XYZ file of C-alpha atoms in Angstrom:
368
model
C 13.843 -253.690 -88.170
C 14.202 -251.583 -91.320
C 17.609 -251.291 -92.977
C 18.189 -248.545 -95.531
C 21.318 -248.047 -97.585
C 22.209 -245.151 -99.823
C 25.300 -243.724 -101.424
C 25.904 -240.053 -100.669
C 26.485 -237.526 -103.481
C 29.590 -238.146 -105.570
C 31.462 -235.402 -103.745
C 31.724 -237.569 -100.640
C 31.019 -241.113 -101.893
C 30.231 -242.268 -98.372
C 27.842 -245.159 -97.855
C 25.663 -244.953 -94.771
C 23.363 -247.395 -93.058
C 20.371 -246.511 -90.933
C 18.610 -248.985 -88.657
C 15.021 -248.228 -87.714
C 14.190 -250.037 -84.492
C 10.574 -249.941 -83.446
C 9.501 -246.643 -85.055
C 5.945 -246.568 -86.326
C 6.635 -245.488 -89.905
C 8.875 -246.547 -92.772
C 10.725 -243.525 -94.117
C 11.412 -243.779 -97.841
C 14.733 -242.440 -99.090
C 14.146 -241.291 -102.657
C 16.546 -240.318 -105.411
C 15.629 -237.004 -106.992
C 13.954 -238.368 -110.130
C 10.783 -236.746 -111.436
C 8.847 -239.935 -110.652
C 9.978 -239.801 -107.030
C 9.343 -236.078 -106.801
C 5.783 -236.715 -108.013
C 5.439 -239.463 -105.393
C 6.627 -237.085 -102.686
C 4.237 -234.429 -103.961
C 1.362 -236.854 -103.517
C 2.496 -237.605 -99.945
C 2.405 -233.867 -99.208
C -1.031 -233.393 -100.764
C -2.288 -236.203 -98.539
C -1.037 -234.472 -95.385
C 2.317 -236.240 -94.978
C 5.833 -234.971 -94.307
C 8.802 -235.014 -96.687
C 12.446 -234.056 -96.123
C 13.470 -231.890 -99.064
C 16.795 -230.465 -100.201
C 17.261 -226.714 -100.510
C 20.305 -224.590 -101.234
C 20.485 -223.569 -97.555
C 19.768 -226.707 -95.482
C 17.340 -229.618 -95.818
C 13.760 -228.709 -94.913
C 10.948 -230.750 -93.362
C 8.015 -229.985 -95.640
C 4.244 -230.119 -95.184
C 1.307 -228.530 -97.014
C 1.464 -224.968 -95.681
C -2.294 -224.490 -96.057
C -3.157 -227.625 -94.048
C -2.894 -226.854 -90.328
C -3.148 -230.508 -89.298
C -0.292 -231.466 -91.623
C 1.844 -228.571 -90.366
C 1.237 -229.643 -86.758
C 2.958 -232.950 -87.600
C 6.186 -231.014 -88.246
C 6.303 -229.831 -84.636
C 5.713 -233.367 -83.363
C 8.387 -234.936 -85.591
C 10.987 -232.311 -84.647
C 10.002 -231.843 -81.012
C 9.720 -228.149 -81.883
C 7.944 -225.591 -79.666
C 4.655 -224.480 -81.217
C 5.466 -220.795 -80.657
C 8.300 -220.945 -83.201
C 6.972 -219.775 -86.627
C 7.689 -221.596 -89.883
C 8.734 -220.423 -93.344
C 6.442 -220.951 -96.323
C 8.233 -222.050 -99.514
C 6.912 -221.219 -102.982
C 8.170 -222.239 -106.425
C 7.854 -218.718 -107.835
C 7.526 -215.292 -106.229
C 4.285 -214.922 -108.194
C 2.816 -217.821 -106.176
C 2.409 -215.437 -103.243
C -0.346 -213.623 -105.129
C -1.611 -216.774 -106.860
C -2.345 -218.510 -103.550
C -3.253 -215.297 -101.726
C -0.674 -215.811 -98.969
C -0.290 -212.189 -97.866
C -2.549 -209.229 -97.173
C -0.340 -207.205 -99.515
C 3.032 -207.406 -101.253
C 5.163 -204.367 -100.378
C 7.128 -202.703 -103.157
C 10.390 -203.457 -101.330
C 9.493 -207.167 -101.373
C 9.283 -207.012 -105.151
C 12.645 -205.246 -105.341
C 14.292 -207.830 -103.077
C 12.692 -210.704 -104.972
C 13.923 -209.393 -108.299
C 17.516 -209.414 -107.045
C 17.658 -212.351 -104.626
C 14.895 -214.822 -105.542
C 15.032 -217.679 -106.136
C 17.661 -217.818 -103.401
C 18.454 -217.893 -99.678
C 16.227 -214.966 -98.654
C 13.025 -215.067 -96.586
C 10.693 -212.067 -96.496
C 8.162 -211.538 -93.694
C 4.939 -209.774 -94.665
C 1.469 -209.355 -93.223
C -0.371 -212.637 -93.735
C -3.753 -213.369 -95.230
C -6.430 -215.441 -93.491
C -5.459 -218.496 -95.555
C -2.282 -219.023 -93.474
C -2.962 -221.429 -90.562
C -1.945 -220.392 -87.045
C 0.309 -223.464 -86.941
C 2.503 -221.781 -89.591
C 2.560 -218.259 -88.157
C 2.649 -219.270 -84.458
C -0.297 -216.944 -83.937
C 1.476 -213.900 -85.407
C -0.159 -211.546 -87.920
C 2.712 -212.146 -90.328
C 4.032 -214.915 -92.545
C 7.595 -215.686 -93.649
C 7.958 -216.632 -97.327
C 10.834 -217.660 -99.525
C 11.488 -219.125 -102.965
C 14.369 -221.636 -102.790
C 16.791 -221.883 -105.698
C 17.363 -225.639 -105.423
C 15.753 -227.202 -108.523
C 14.519 -230.259 -106.591
C 12.830 -228.092 -103.963
C 11.044 -226.049 -106.608
C 10.042 -229.184 -108.518
C 8.608 -230.677 -105.317
C 6.555 -227.549 -104.577
C 5.121 -227.712 -108.091
C 4.404 -231.432 -107.741
C 2.643 -230.839 -104.415
C 0.562 -228.068 -106.046
C 0.638 -226.085 -102.816
C 3.070 -223.874 -100.875
C 5.140 -225.855 -98.387
C 5.884 -224.970 -94.769
C 9.391 -226.209 -94.054
C 11.709 -225.611 -91.095
C 15.054 -227.422 -91.029
C 14.642 -231.207 -91.095
C 16.404 -231.960 -87.809
C 15.426 -232.691 -84.234
C 14.724 -229.373 -82.557
C 17.861 -227.797 -81.104
C 20.351 -230.033 -82.931
C 22.579 -228.922 -85.845
C 20.644 -228.329 -89.053
C 20.936 -231.019 -91.763
C 22.874 -230.345 -94.946
C 22.649 -233.871 -96.431
C 19.972 -236.534 -96.778
C 22.000 -238.662 -94.351
C 21.593 -236.033 -91.637
C 17.828 -235.997 -92.200
C 17.581 -239.780 -92.021
C 19.652 -239.836 -88.842
C 17.153 -237.483 -87.178
C 13.844 -238.271 -88.902
C 13.947 -241.948 -89.841
C 10.656 -243.500 -88.719
C 9.059 -240.109 -88.031
C 8.205 -238.928 -91.571
C 7.069 -240.508 -94.825
C 9.990 -239.722 -97.140
C 13.256 -237.897 -97.775
C 14.427 -236.780 -101.215
C 18.201 -236.891 -101.680
C 19.221 -233.801 -103.612
C 22.905 -233.775 -102.675
C 24.718 -231.608 -100.151
C 23.333 -228.123 -99.480
C 25.282 -225.340 -101.162
C 24.999 -222.506 -98.612
C 24.984 -224.639 -95.448
C 23.108 -222.251 -93.123
C 19.465 -221.231 -93.131
C 18.138 -218.343 -95.201
C 18.458 -214.679 -94.348
C 15.189 -213.418 -92.827
C 14.040 -209.808 -93.249
C 10.714 -208.407 -92.082
C 8.854 -205.764 -94.061
C 5.895 -205.770 -91.672
C 7.097 -202.730 -89.704
C 7.844 -199.144 -90.598
C 11.524 -199.887 -91.276
C 12.790 -203.193 -92.771
C 14.591 -205.249 -90.137
C 17.006 -208.176 -90.368
C 15.858 -210.953 -88.029
C 18.224 -213.761 -89.044
C 21.463 -213.436 -91.035
C 22.344 -215.906 -93.764
C 23.899 -216.104 -97.219
C 22.369 -212.739 -98.192
C 24.179 -210.207 -96.017
C 22.989 -207.102 -94.198
C 25.230 -205.060 -96.474
C 23.580 -206.504 -99.592
C 20.107 -205.788 -98.240
C 21.003 -202.160 -97.500
C 22.525 -201.723 -100.940
C 19.263 -202.962 -102.471
C 16.481 -201.242 -100.498
C 18.218 -198.648 -98.320
C 17.748 -198.540 -94.565
C 17.584 -201.936 -92.844
C 17.692 -202.230 -89.070
C 19.388 -205.104 -87.233
C 17.253 -206.839 -84.608
C 19.202 -207.071 -81.339
C 18.310 -210.782 -81.039
C 20.540 -211.512 -84.059
C 23.655 -211.102 -81.918
C 22.221 -211.632 -78.444
C 19.443 -213.427 -76.561
C 15.813 -212.689 -77.284
C 13.942 -211.283 -74.301
C 12.203 -214.330 -72.727
C 8.888 -212.443 -72.724
C 9.194 -211.451 -76.384
C 7.561 -213.488 -79.154
C 9.839 -214.825 -81.870
C 9.064 -213.077 -85.168
C 11.331 -215.432 -87.087
C 12.577 -219.022 -86.803
C 15.841 -219.351 -84.902
C 15.394 -216.322 -82.641
C 14.165 -217.652 -79.316
C 15.616 -221.040 -78.406
C 19.027 -222.651 -78.155
C 19.671 -224.100 -81.599
C 22.179 -225.977 -83.709
C 23.799 -227.684 -80.707
C 25.715 -230.966 -80.737
C 25.615 -233.180 -77.649
C 29.068 -231.880 -76.749
C 29.247 -228.521 -74.983
C 30.265 -225.657 -77.305
C 32.198 -222.732 -75.800
C 33.130 -219.610 -77.771
C 36.427 -217.831 -77.198
C 36.849 -214.116 -77.836
C 40.438 -213.093 -78.439
C 43.370 -213.135 -80.841
C 44.390 -216.193 -82.831
C 47.338 -216.744 -80.473
C 45.137 -216.429 -77.378
C 42.651 -218.898 -78.854
C 45.315 -221.510 -79.615
C 47.033 -221.143 -76.232
C 43.764 -221.418 -74.307
C 42.545 -224.492 -76.190
C 45.922 -226.211 -75.747
C 45.765 -225.509 -72.014
C 42.505 -227.493 -71.891
C 43.807 -230.531 -73.790
C 42.669 -233.607 -71.851
C 41.539 -236.087 -74.503
C 37.916 -234.981 -74.196
C 38.226 -231.517 -75.728
C 38.177 -230.475 -79.372
C 38.572 -227.336 -81.460
C 36.256 -225.909 -84.087
C 39.055 -224.119 -85.837
C 40.483 -222.815 -89.107
C 42.804 -224.635 -91.490
C 45.705 -222.459 -90.356
C 45.275 -223.532 -86.707
C 45.470 -227.301 -87.106
C 49.247 -227.719 -86.876
C 49.381 -225.645 -83.652
C 46.573 -227.308 -81.727
C 47.060 -230.274 -79.375
C 43.427 -231.419 -79.409
C 41.139 -233.069 -81.930
C 40.413 -230.520 -84.654
C 37.350 -229.896 -86.792
C 38.241 -227.280 -89.377
C 35.582 -224.937 -90.723
C 37.865 -223.684 -93.485
C 40.266 -220.825 -94.116
C 40.505 -218.108 -91.451
C 38.911 -215.218 -93.366
C 36.584 -217.254 -95.597
C 33.356 -216.903 -93.614
C 31.215 -218.253 -96.448
C 33.203 -221.498 -96.392
C 33.051 -221.639 -92.598
C 29.280 -221.143 -92.596
C 28.943 -223.841 -95.260
C 30.837 -226.372 -93.120
C 29.583 -225.397 -89.659
C 26.668 -227.817 -89.244
C 28.631 -230.701 -90.761
C 31.416 -230.152 -88.243
C 29.023 -229.801 -85.287
C 27.488 -233.149 -86.190
C 30.921 -234.711 -86.714
C 31.951 -233.696 -83.184
C 29.295 -236.050 -81.832
C 29.924 -238.773 -84.409
C 33.600 -239.047 -83.430
C 32.573 -239.688 -79.836
C 34.322 -239.094 -76.520
C 34.287 -235.298 -76.877
C 32.801 -233.349 -73.985
C 33.694 -229.792 -75.025
C 34.380 -228.083 -78.355
C 36.025 -224.651 -78.359
C 35.441 -222.213 -81.215
C 36.657 -218.680 -81.747
C 34.046 -215.931 -81.888
C 33.903 -214.823 -85.547
C 33.620 -211.353 -87.011
C 30.131 -210.035 -87.769
C 31.097 -208.702 -91.189
C 29.312 -210.085 -94.251
C 28.470 -213.797 -94.002
C 30.453 -213.802 -90.743
C 27.305 -212.503 -89.061
C 25.443 -215.696 -90.012
C 28.307 -217.770 -88.602
C 28.324 -215.696 -85.388
C 24.546 -216.019 -85.041
C 24.577 -219.824 -85.345
C 27.595 -220.310 -83.088
C 26.303 -218.225 -80.166
C 23.072 -220.236 -80.229
C 24.942 -223.539 -80.506
C 26.955 -222.450 -77.466
C 23.915 -221.299 -75.518
C 25.556 -217.833 -75.431
C 28.551 -219.154 -73.465
C 31.450 -216.879 -74.410
C 34.830 -216.500 -72.665
C 36.647 -213.203 -73.217
C 40.307 -214.252 -73.228
C 41.501 -210.682 -72.755
C 39.883 -210.667 -69.304
C 41.493 -213.865 -68.069
C-alpha cells in the first residue's frame, strides 16, 4: 500500500491522503520546482504520462508525437479512442518549428496574437507528423498554448509538444487541483505536478479554422463574442448547446459523450429563480441537493453547493467542477438540481458543461 500526503495550495490549506491499493504503478506527486519539472520532462520523453497544471483544468500529458505514449492516455482515462486530443505547445511559434500543421491560417495568427498564451484551442489541418491517436483519425489537429507557467516549463523540459486531455477518469468532472488528479489517476500514471488550483476552471475554448467559415466547437473562457470581435464571422456548432448526432464524428474534445458527471444524477431546471427554488424544495427528501447561487442558499431546504453569485458566470464556471466533485464527496446525495444558465458570454461554457453533466436531462418548469 502506498500512502501519499500533500498540502494543497495556500488558498485552501487542506491536507489530503491518498491510499493506493494494488495498482501497478507508483504515482509521484511533485512540487512545481524546476528540478521536478525536469524530472517530469524526462518521464514524458521516455513515453510516460504526467498530470500537469494549466490555467483551465489539469491535463494528462504525453509526448504528442509518440503514438504509443498517447495511447496510454486513453487507457488511463478509460477514454474512447474516437475522441480527439489537444496538442499543447510552449509558444505559438512551436507549431511551425515542429511542423504540426499543413499550414497556419492568417486568422490563427490573429487569434494567437490576442489570446495566446491562454485558454484558446485552434483546430487546423494537420501535418503527417501528428499520430492518428491524437487526431482520432481526423485530417485536423487541435493546438493550444497554455498560459500556466508550469505547463509551459514542462513542455520546454519535455522538448516536444504534449497531447493532454483533462486528467480525470473519462466522463467524470474535470480536475482543477492536483488532489483531483491523484484521486482519479493514482497508480495509473507516473507523476503529477502540483501547480495550484486552476484559474479558469473549465476547459479551453475550441475554434476550428479548417472549414470555409470559423466555427466554435466548445465554449470556454474566451467567449463567442470575443472571437467575433477579433476575426469577424464565427459560426456556432449546434453540438455546443445540444447533442451531437450519434453518426457524426467529434471534431473537438467534449462534443460526443456524456462528460463532467458526478456519481449523483444531475437534473437541469429551466425557469425563473422562484420556480427553481420552489421546485427544488418540493423534492427535499434528504437525498437531494442544489447546485445553486449564493443568493439562493437561505431559501433552499436541501443541501446546497453554491457556484457563486447569480450573474457572475465566470465565477460559476470556475467553481463548477469543484462543486460537482464535492456532491459525491459529501455522500448520500442521489440527485443534484441546477438551474439552466444563460448562454451569454462565459455563461455558454457553463451551459455546455452542465447539459453534458446532466446527460441533457432538462425540466422546463413553465410546462409543469
